JSON list of C-alpha atoms in Angstrom, two decimals:
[
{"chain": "A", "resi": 1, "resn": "UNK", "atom": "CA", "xyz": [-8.56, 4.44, 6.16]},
{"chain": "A", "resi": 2, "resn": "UNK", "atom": "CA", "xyz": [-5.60, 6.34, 4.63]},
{"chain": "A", "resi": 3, "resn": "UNK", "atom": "CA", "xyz": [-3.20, 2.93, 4.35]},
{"chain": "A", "resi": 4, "resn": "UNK", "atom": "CA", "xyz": [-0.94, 4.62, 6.75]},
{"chain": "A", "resi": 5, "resn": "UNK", "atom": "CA", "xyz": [-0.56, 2.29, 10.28]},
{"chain": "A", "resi": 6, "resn": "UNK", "atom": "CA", "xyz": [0.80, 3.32, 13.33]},
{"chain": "A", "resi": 7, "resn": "UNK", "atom": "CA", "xyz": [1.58, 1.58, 16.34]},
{"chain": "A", "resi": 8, "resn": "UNK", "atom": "CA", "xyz": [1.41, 1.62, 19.20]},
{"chain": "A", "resi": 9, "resn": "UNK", "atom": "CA", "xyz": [-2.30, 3.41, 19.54]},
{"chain": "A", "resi": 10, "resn": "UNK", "atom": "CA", "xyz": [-1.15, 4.44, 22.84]},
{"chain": "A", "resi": 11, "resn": "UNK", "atom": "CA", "xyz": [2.02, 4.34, 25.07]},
{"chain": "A", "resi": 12, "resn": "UNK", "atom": "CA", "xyz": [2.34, 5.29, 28.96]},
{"chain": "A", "resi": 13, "resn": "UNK", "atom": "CA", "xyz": [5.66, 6.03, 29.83]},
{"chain": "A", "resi": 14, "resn": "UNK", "atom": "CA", "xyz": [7.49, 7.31, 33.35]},
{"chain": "A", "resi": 15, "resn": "UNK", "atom": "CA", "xyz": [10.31, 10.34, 32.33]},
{"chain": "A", "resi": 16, "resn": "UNK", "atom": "CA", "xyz": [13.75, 9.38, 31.31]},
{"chain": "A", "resi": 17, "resn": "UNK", "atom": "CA", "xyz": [12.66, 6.44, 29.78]},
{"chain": "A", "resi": 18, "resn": "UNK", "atom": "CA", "xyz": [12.99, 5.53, 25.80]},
{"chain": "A", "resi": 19, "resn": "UNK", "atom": "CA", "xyz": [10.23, 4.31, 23.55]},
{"chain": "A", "resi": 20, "resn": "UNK", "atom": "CA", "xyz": [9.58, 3.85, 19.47]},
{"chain": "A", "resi": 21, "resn": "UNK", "atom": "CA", "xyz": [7.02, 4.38, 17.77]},
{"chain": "A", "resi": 22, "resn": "UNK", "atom": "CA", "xyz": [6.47, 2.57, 14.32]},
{"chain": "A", "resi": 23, "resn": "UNK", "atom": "CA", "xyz": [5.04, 3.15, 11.28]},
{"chain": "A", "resi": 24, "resn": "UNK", "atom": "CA", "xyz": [4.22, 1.54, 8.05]},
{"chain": "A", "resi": 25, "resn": "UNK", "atom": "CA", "xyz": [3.40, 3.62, 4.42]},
{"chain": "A", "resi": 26, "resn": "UNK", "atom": "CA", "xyz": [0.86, 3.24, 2.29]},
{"chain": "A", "resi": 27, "resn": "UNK", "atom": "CA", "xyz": [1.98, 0.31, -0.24]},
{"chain": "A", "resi": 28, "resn": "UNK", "atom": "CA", "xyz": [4.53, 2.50, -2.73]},
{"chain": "A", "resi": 29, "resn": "UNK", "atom": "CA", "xyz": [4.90, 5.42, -0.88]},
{"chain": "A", "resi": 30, "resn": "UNK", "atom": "CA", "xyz": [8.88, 5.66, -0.51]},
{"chain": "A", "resi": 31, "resn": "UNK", "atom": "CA", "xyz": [8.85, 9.35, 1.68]},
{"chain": "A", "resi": 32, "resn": "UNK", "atom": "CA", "xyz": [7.76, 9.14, 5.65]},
{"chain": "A", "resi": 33, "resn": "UNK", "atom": "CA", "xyz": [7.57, 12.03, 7.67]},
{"chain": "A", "resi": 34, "resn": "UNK", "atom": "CA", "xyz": [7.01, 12.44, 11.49]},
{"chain": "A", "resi": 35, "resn": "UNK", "atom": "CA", "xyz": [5.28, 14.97, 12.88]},
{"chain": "A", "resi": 36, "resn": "UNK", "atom": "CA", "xyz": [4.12, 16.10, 16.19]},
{"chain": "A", "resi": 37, "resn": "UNK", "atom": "CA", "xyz": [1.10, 17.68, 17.50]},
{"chain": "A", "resi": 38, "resn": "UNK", "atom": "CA", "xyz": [0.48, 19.13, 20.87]},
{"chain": "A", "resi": 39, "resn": "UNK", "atom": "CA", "xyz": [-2.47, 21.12, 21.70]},
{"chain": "A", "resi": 40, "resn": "UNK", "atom": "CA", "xyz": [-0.49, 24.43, 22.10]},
{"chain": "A", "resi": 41, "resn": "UNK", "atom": "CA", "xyz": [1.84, 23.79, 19.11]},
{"chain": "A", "resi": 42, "resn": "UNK", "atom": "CA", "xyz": [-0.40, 21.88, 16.36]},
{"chain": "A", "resi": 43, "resn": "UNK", "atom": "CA", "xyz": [1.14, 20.15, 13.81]},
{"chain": "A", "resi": 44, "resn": "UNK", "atom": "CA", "xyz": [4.98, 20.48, 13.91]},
{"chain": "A", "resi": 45, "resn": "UNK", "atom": "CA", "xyz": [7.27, 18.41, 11.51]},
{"chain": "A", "resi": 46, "resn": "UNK", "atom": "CA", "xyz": [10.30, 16.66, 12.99]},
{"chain": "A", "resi": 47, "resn": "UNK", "atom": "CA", "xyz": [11.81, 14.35, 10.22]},
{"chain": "A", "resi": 48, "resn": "UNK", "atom": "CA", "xyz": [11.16, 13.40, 6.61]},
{"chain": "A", "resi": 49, "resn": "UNK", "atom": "CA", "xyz": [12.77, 9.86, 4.96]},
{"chain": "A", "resi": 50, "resn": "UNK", "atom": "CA", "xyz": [13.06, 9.17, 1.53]},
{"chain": "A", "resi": 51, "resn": "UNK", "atom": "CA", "xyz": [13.77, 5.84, 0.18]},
{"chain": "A", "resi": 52, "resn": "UNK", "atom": "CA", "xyz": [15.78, 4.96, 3.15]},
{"chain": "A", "resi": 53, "resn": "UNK", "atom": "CA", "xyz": [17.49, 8.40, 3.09]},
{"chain": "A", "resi": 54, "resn": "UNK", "atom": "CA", "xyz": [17.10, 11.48, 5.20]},
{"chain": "A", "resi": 55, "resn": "UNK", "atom": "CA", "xyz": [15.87, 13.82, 3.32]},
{"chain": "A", "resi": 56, "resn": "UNK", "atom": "CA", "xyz": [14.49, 16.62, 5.59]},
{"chain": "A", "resi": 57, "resn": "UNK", "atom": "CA", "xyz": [14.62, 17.61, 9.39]},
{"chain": "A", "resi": 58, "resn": "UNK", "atom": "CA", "xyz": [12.40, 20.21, 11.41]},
{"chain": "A", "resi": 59, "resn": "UNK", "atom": "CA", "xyz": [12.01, 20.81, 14.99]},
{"chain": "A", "resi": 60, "resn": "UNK", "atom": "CA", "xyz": [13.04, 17.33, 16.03]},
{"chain": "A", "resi": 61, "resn": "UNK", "atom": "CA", "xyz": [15.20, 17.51, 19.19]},
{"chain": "A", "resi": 62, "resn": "UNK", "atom": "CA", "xyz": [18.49, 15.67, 19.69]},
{"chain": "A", "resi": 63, "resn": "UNK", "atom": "CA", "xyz": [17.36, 12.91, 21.93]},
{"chain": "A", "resi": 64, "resn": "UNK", "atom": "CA", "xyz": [14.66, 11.98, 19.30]},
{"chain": "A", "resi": 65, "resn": "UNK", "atom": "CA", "xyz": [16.11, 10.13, 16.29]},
{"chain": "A", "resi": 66, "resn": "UNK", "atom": "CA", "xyz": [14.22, 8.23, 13.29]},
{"chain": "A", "resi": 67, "resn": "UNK", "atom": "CA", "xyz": [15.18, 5.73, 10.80]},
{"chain": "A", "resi": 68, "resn": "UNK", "atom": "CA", "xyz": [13.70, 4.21, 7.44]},
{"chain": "A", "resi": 69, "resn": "UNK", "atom": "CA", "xyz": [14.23, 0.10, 6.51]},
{"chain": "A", "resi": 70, "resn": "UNK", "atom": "CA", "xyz": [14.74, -1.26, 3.54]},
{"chain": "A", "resi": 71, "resn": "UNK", "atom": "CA", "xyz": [11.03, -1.96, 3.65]},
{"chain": "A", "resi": 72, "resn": "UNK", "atom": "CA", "xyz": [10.25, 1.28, 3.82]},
{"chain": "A", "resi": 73, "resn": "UNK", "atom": "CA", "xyz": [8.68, 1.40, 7.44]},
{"chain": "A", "resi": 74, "resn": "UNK", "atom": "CA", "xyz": [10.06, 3.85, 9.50]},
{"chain": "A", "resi": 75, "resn": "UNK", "atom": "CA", "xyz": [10.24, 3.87, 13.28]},
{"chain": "A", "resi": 76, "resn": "UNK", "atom": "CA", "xyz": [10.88, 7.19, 15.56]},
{"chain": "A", "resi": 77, "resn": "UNK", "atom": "CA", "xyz": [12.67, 6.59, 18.82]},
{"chain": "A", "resi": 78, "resn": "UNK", "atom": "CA", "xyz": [12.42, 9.02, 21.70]},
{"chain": "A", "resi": 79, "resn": "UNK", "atom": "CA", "xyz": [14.98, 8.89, 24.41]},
{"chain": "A", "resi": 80, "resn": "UNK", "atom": "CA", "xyz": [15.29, 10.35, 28.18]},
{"chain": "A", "resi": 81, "resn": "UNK", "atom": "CA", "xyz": [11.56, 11.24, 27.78]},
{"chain": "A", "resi": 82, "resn": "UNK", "atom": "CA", "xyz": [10.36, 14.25, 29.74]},
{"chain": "A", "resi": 83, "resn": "UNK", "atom": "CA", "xyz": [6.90, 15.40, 30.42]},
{"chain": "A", "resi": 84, "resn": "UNK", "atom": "CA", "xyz": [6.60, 18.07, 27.67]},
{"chain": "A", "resi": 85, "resn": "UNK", "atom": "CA", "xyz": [6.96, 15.05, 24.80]},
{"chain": "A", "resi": 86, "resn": "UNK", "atom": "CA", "xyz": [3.45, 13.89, 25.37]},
{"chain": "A", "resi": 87, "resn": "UNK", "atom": "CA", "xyz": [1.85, 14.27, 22.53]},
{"chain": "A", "resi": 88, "resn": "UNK", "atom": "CA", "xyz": [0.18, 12.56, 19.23]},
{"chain": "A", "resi": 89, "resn": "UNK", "atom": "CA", "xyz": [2.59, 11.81, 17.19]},
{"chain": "A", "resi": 90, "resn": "UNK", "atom": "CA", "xyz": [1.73, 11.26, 13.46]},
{"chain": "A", "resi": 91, "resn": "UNK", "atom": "CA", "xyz": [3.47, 9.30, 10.84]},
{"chain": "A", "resi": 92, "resn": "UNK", "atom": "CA", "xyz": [2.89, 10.00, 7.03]},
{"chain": "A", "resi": 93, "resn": "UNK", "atom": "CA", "xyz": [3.38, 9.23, 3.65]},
{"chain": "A", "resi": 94, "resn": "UNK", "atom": "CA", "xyz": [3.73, 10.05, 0.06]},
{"chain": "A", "resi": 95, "resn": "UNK", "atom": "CA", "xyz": [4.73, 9.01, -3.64]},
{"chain": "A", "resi": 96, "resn": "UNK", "atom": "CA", "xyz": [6.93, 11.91, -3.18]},
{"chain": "A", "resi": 97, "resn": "UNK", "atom": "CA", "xyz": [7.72, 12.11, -7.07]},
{"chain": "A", "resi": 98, "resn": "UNK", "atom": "CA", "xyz": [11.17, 14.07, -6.30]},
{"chain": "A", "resi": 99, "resn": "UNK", "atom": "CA", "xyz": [11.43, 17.01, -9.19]},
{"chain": "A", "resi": 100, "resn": "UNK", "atom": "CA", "xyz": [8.05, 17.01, -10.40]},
{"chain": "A", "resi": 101, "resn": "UNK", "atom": "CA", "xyz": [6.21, 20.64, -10.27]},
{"chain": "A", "resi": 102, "resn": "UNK", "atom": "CA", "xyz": [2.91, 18.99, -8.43]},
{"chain": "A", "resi": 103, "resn": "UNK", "atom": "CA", "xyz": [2.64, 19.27, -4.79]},
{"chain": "A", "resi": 104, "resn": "UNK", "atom": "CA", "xyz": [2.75, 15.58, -3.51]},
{"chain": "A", "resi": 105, "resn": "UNK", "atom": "CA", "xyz": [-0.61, 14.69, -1.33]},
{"chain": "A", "resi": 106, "resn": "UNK", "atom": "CA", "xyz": [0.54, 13.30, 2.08]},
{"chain": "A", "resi": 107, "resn": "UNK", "atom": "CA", "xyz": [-1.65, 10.81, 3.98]},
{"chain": "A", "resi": 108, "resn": "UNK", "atom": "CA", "xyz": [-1.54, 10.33, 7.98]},
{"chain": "A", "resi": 109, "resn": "UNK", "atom": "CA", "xyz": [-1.77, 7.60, 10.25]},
{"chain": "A", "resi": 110, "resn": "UNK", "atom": "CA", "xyz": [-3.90, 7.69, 13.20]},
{"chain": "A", "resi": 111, "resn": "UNK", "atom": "CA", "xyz": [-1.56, 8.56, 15.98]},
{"chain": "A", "resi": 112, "resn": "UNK", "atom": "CA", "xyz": [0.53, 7.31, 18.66]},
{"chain": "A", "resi": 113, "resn": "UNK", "atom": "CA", "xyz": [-0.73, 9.04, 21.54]},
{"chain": "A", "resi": 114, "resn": "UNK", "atom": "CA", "xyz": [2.14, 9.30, 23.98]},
{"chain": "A", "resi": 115, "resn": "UNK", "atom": "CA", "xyz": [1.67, 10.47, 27.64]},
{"chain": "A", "resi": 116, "resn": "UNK", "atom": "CA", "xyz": [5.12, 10.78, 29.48]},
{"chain": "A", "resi": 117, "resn": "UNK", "atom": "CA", "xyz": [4.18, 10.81, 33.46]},
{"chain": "B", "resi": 1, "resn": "UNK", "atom": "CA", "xyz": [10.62, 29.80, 6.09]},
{"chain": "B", "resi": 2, "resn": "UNK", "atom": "CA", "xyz": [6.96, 29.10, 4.69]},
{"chain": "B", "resi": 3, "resn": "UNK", "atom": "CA", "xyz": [4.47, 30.24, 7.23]},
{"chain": "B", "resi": 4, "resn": "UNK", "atom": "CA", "xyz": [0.57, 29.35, 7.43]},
{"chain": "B", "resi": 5, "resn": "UNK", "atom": "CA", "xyz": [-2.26, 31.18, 9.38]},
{"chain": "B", "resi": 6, "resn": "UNK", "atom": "CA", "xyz": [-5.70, 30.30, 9.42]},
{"chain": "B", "resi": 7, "resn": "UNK", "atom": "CA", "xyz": [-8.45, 32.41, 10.90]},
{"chain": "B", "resi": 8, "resn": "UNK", "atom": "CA", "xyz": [-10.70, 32.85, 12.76]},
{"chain": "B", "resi": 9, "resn": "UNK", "atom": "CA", "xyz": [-9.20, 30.02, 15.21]},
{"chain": "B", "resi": 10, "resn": "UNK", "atom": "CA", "xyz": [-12.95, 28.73, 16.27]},
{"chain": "B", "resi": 11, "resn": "UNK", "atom": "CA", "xyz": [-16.26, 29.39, 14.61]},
{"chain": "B", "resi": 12, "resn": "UNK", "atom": "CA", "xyz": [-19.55, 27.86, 15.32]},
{"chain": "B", "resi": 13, "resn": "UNK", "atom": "CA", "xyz": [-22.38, 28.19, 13.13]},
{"chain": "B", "resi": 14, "resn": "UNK", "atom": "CA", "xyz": [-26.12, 27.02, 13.34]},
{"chain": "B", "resi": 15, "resn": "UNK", "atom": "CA", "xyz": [-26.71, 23.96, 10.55]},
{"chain": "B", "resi": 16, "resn": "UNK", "atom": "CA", "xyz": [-27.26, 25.41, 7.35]},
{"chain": "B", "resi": 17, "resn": "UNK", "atom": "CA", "xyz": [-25.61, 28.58, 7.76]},
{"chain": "B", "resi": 18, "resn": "UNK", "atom": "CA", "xyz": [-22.79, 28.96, 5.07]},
{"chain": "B", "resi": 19, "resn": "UNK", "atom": "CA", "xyz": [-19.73, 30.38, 6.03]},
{"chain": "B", "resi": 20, "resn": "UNK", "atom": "CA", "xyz": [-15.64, 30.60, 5.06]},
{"chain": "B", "resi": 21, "resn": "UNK", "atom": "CA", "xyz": [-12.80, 29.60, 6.39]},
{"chain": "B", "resi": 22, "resn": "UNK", "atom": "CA", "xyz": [-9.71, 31.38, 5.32]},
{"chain": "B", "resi": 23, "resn": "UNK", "atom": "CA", "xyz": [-6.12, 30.49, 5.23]},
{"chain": "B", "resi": 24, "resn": "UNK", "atom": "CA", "xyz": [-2.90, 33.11, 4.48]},
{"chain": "B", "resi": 25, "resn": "UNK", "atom": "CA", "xyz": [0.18, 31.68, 3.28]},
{"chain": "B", "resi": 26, "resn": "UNK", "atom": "CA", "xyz": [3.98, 33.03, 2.32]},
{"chain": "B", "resi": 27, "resn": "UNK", "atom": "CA", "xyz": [6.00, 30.33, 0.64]},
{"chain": "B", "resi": 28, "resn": "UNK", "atom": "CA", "xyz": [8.90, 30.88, -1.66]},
{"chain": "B", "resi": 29, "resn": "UNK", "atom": "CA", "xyz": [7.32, 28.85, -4.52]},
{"chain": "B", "resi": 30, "resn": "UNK", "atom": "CA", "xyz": [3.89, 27.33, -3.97]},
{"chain": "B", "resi": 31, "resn": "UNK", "atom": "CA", "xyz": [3.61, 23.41, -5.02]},
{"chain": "B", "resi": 32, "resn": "UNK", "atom": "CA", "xyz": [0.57, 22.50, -3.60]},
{"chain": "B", "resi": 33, "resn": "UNK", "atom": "CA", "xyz": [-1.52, 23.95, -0.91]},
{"chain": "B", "resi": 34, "resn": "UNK", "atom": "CA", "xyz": [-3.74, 21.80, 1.18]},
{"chain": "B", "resi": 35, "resn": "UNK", "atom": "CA", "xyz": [-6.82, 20.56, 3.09]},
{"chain": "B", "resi": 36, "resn": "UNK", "atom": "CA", "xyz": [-7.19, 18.32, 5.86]},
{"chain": "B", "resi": 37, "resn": "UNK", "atom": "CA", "xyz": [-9.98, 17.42, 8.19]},
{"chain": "B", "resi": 38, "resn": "UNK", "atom": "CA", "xyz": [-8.97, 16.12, 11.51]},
{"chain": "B", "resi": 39, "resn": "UNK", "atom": "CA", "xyz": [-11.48, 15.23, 13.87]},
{"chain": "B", "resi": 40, "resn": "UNK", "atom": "CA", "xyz": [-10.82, 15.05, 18.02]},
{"chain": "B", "resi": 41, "resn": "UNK", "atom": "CA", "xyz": [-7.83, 12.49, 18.80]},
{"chain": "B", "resi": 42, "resn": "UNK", "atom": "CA", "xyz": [-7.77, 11.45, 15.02]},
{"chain": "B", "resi": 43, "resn": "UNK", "atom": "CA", "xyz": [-5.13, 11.81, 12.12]},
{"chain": "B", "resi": 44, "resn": "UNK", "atom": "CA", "xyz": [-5.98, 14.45, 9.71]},
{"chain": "B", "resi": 45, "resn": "UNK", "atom": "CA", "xyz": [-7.88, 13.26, 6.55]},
{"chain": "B", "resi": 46, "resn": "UNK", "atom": "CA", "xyz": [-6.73, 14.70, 3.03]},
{"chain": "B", "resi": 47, "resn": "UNK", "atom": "CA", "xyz": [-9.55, 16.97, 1.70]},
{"chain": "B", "resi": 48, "resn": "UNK", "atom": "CA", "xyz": [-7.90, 18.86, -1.49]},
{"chain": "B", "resi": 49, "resn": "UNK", "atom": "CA", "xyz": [-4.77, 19.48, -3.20]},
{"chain": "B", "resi": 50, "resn": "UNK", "atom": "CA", "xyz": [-4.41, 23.66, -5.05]},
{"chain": "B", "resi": 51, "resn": "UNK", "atom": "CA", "xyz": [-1.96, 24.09, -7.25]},
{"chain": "B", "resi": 52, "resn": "UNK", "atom": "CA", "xyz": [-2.11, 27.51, -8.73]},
{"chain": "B", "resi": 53, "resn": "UNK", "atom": "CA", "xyz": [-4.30, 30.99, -8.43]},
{"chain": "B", "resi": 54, "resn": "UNK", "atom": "CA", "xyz": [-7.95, 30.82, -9.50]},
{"chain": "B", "resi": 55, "resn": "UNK", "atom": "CA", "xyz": [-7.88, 27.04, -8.74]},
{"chain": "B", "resi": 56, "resn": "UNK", "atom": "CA", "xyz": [-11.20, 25.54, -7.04]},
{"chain": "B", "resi": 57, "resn": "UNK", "atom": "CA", "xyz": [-12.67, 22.27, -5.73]},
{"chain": "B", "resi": 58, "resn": "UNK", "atom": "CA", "xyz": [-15.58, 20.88, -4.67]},
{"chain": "B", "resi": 59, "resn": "UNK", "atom": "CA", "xyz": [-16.35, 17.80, -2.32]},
{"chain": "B", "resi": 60, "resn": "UNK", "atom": "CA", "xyz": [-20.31, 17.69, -0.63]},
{"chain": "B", "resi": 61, "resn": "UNK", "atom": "CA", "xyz": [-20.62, 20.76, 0.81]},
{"chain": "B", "resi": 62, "resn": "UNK", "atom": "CA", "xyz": [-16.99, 21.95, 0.65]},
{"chain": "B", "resi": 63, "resn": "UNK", "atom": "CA", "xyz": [-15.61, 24.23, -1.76]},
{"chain": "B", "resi": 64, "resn": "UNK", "atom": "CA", "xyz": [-11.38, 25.60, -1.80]},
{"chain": "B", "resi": 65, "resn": "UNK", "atom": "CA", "xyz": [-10.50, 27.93, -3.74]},
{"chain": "B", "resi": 66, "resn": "UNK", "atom": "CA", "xyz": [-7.08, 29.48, -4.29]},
{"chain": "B", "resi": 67, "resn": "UNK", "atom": "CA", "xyz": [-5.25, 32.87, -4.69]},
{"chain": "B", "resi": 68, "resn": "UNK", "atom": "CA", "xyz": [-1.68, 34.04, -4.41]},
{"chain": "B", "resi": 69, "resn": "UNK", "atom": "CA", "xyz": [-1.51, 35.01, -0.89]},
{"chain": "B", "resi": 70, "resn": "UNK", "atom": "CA", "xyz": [-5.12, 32.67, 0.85]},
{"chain": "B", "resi": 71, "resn": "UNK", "atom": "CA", "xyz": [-7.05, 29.96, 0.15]},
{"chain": "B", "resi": 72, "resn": "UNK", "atom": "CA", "xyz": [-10.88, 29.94, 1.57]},
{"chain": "B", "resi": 73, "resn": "UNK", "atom": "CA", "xyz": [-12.19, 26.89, 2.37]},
{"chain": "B", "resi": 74, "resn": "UNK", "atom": "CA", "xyz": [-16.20, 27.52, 1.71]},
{"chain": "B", "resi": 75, "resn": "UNK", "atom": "CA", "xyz": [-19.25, 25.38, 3.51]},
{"chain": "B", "resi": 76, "resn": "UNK", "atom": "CA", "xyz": [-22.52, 25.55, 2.34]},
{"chain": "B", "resi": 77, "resn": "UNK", "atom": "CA", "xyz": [-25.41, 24.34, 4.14]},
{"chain": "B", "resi": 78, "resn": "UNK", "atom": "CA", "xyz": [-23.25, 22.97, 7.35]},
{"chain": "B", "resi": 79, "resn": "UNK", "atom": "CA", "xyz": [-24.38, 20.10, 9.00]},
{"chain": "B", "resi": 80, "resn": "UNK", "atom": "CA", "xyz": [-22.90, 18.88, 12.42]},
{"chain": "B", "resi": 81, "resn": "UNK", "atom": "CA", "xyz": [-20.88, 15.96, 10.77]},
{"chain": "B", "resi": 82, "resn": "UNK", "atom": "CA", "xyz": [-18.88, 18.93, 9.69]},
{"chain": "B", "resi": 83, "resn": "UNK", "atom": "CA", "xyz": [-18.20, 19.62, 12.71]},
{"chain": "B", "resi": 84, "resn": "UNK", "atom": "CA", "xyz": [-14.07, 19.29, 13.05]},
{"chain": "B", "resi": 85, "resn": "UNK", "atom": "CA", "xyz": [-10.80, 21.08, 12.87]},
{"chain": "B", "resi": 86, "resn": "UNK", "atom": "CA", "xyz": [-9.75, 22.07, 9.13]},
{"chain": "B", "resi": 87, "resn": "UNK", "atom": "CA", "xyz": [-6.19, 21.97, 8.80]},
{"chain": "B", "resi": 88, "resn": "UNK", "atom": "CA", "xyz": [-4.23, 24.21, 5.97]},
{"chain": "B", "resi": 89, "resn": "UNK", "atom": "CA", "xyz": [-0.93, 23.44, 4.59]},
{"chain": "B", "resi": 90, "resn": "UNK", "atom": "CA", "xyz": [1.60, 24.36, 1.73]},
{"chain": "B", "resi": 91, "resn": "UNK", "atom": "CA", "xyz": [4.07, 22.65, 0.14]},
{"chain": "B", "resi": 92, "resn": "UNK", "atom": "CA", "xyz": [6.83, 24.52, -1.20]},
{"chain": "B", "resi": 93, "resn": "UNK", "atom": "CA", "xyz": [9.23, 24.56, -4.19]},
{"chain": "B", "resi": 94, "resn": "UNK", "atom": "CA", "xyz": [12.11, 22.91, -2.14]},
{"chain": "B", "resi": 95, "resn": "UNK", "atom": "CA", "xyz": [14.51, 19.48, -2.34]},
{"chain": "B", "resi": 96, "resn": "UNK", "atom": "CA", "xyz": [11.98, 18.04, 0.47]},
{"chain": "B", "resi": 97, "resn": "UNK", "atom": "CA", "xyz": [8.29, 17.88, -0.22]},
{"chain": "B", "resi": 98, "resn": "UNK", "atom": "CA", "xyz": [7.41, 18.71, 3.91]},
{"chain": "B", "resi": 99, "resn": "UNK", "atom": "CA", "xyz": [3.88, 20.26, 4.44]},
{"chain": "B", "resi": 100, "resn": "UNK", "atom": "CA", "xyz": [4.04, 23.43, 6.83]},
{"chain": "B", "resi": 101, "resn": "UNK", "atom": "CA", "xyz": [0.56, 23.88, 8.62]},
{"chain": "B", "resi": 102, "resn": "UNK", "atom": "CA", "xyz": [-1.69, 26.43, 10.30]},
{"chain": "B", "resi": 103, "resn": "UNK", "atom": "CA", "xyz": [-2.80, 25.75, 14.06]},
{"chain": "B", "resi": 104, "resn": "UNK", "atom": "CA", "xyz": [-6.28, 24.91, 12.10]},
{"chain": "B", "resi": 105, "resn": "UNK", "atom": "CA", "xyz": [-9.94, 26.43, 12.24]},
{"chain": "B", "resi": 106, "resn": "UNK", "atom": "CA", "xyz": [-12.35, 24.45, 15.25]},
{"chain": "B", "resi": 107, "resn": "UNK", "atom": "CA", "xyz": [-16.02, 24.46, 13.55]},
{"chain": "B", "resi": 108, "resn": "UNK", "atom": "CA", "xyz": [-18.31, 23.54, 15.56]},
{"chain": "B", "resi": 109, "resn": "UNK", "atom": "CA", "xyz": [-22.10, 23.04, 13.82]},
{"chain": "B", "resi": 110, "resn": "UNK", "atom": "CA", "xyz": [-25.30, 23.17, 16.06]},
{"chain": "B", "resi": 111, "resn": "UNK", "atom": "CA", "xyz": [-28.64, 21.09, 15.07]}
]
């Protein structure tokens, strides 16, 4: 168990509709990322949060947005869904000691499994 | 733009025959390079953190080592738990600490 939850496990969806998927860190982890992983693309990141900031973005697209709460969970909401967005969708998260010269490990939820029909 | 590729994309090996995986990287200044484990439908599992050239570690029957340009991810003695996809990642030098990862390596182990 990396300390990293994710729900929901799994989410059915019809196209054009909107979902969110949350996530909570591993106690004191202040950075989140999202990434995405389809079985043609692997592991693609979309959006990194630090500390309630932005700090990074990737390949996310426009109608997919993120946020992180003063509690440091983070949530990922995916609007006018289409069918190429089904996917696993990971959260995860790090101590993320900004400046230092060691890489930061980064631990991973389980998934949200997302099938847009 | 750091870039990752791990070869060969699928390898299946009889238990107990050692083998590598291998993993090429370009990043613009390496913090970390890593290890992950994922198995089918699961999130991947941390395996090892390199920091520099001529690094190694050891885990069971895993052993990463490290040089400027790959990283090799060596099994001994496979057995079909290890069965999984190995995922490779850097980290780079930048003002975000994002991993970029290769499509991963399938091993499959046979009894």
């Amino acid at each position: 168990d990396s300390g990293v939850t994710q729900t929901p496990k799994h989410l059915i969806t019809a196209t054009g509709q909107r979902v969110t998927l949350r996530c909570s860190p591993r106690s004191g982890d202040l950075s989140v990322y999202w990434y995405q992983q389809s079985l043609d693309q692997g592991l693609q990141f979309l959006i990194q949060y630090y500390n309630g900031e932005e700090r990074a973005k990737g390949n996310i697209l426009e109608r997919f947005s993120a946020q992180q709460f003063p509690d440091l969970h983070s949530e990922l909401n995916l609007s006018s869904l289409e069918l190429g967005d089904s996917a696993l969708y990971f959260c995860a998260s790090s101590v993320d000691r900004y400046g230092g010269t060691l890489g930061n490990t980064i631990y991973f939820g389980e998934g949200s499994w997302l099938t847009v029909v | 733009e750091d870039q990752v590729t791990q070869s060969p994309e699928a390898l299946r090996l009889q238990e107990g025959e050692s083998s590598s995986l291998n993993c090429s990287y370009t990043v613009s200044g390496l913090r970390g390079l890593f290890w992950y484990r994922q198995d089918p439908g699961k999130g991947p599992e941390f395996l090892f953190t390199l920091y520099s050239a001529g690094e190694e570690k050891e885990k069971e029957r895993l052993k990463a080592t490290l040089t400027k340009k790959e990283s090799f991810l060596h099994i001994t003695a496979p057995k079909p738990e290890d069965s999984a996809t190995y995922l490779c990642a850097v980290q780079g030098t930048g003002a975000n600490s994002k991993l970029t990862f290769g499509k991963g390596i399938t091993l499959s182990v046979r009894p």
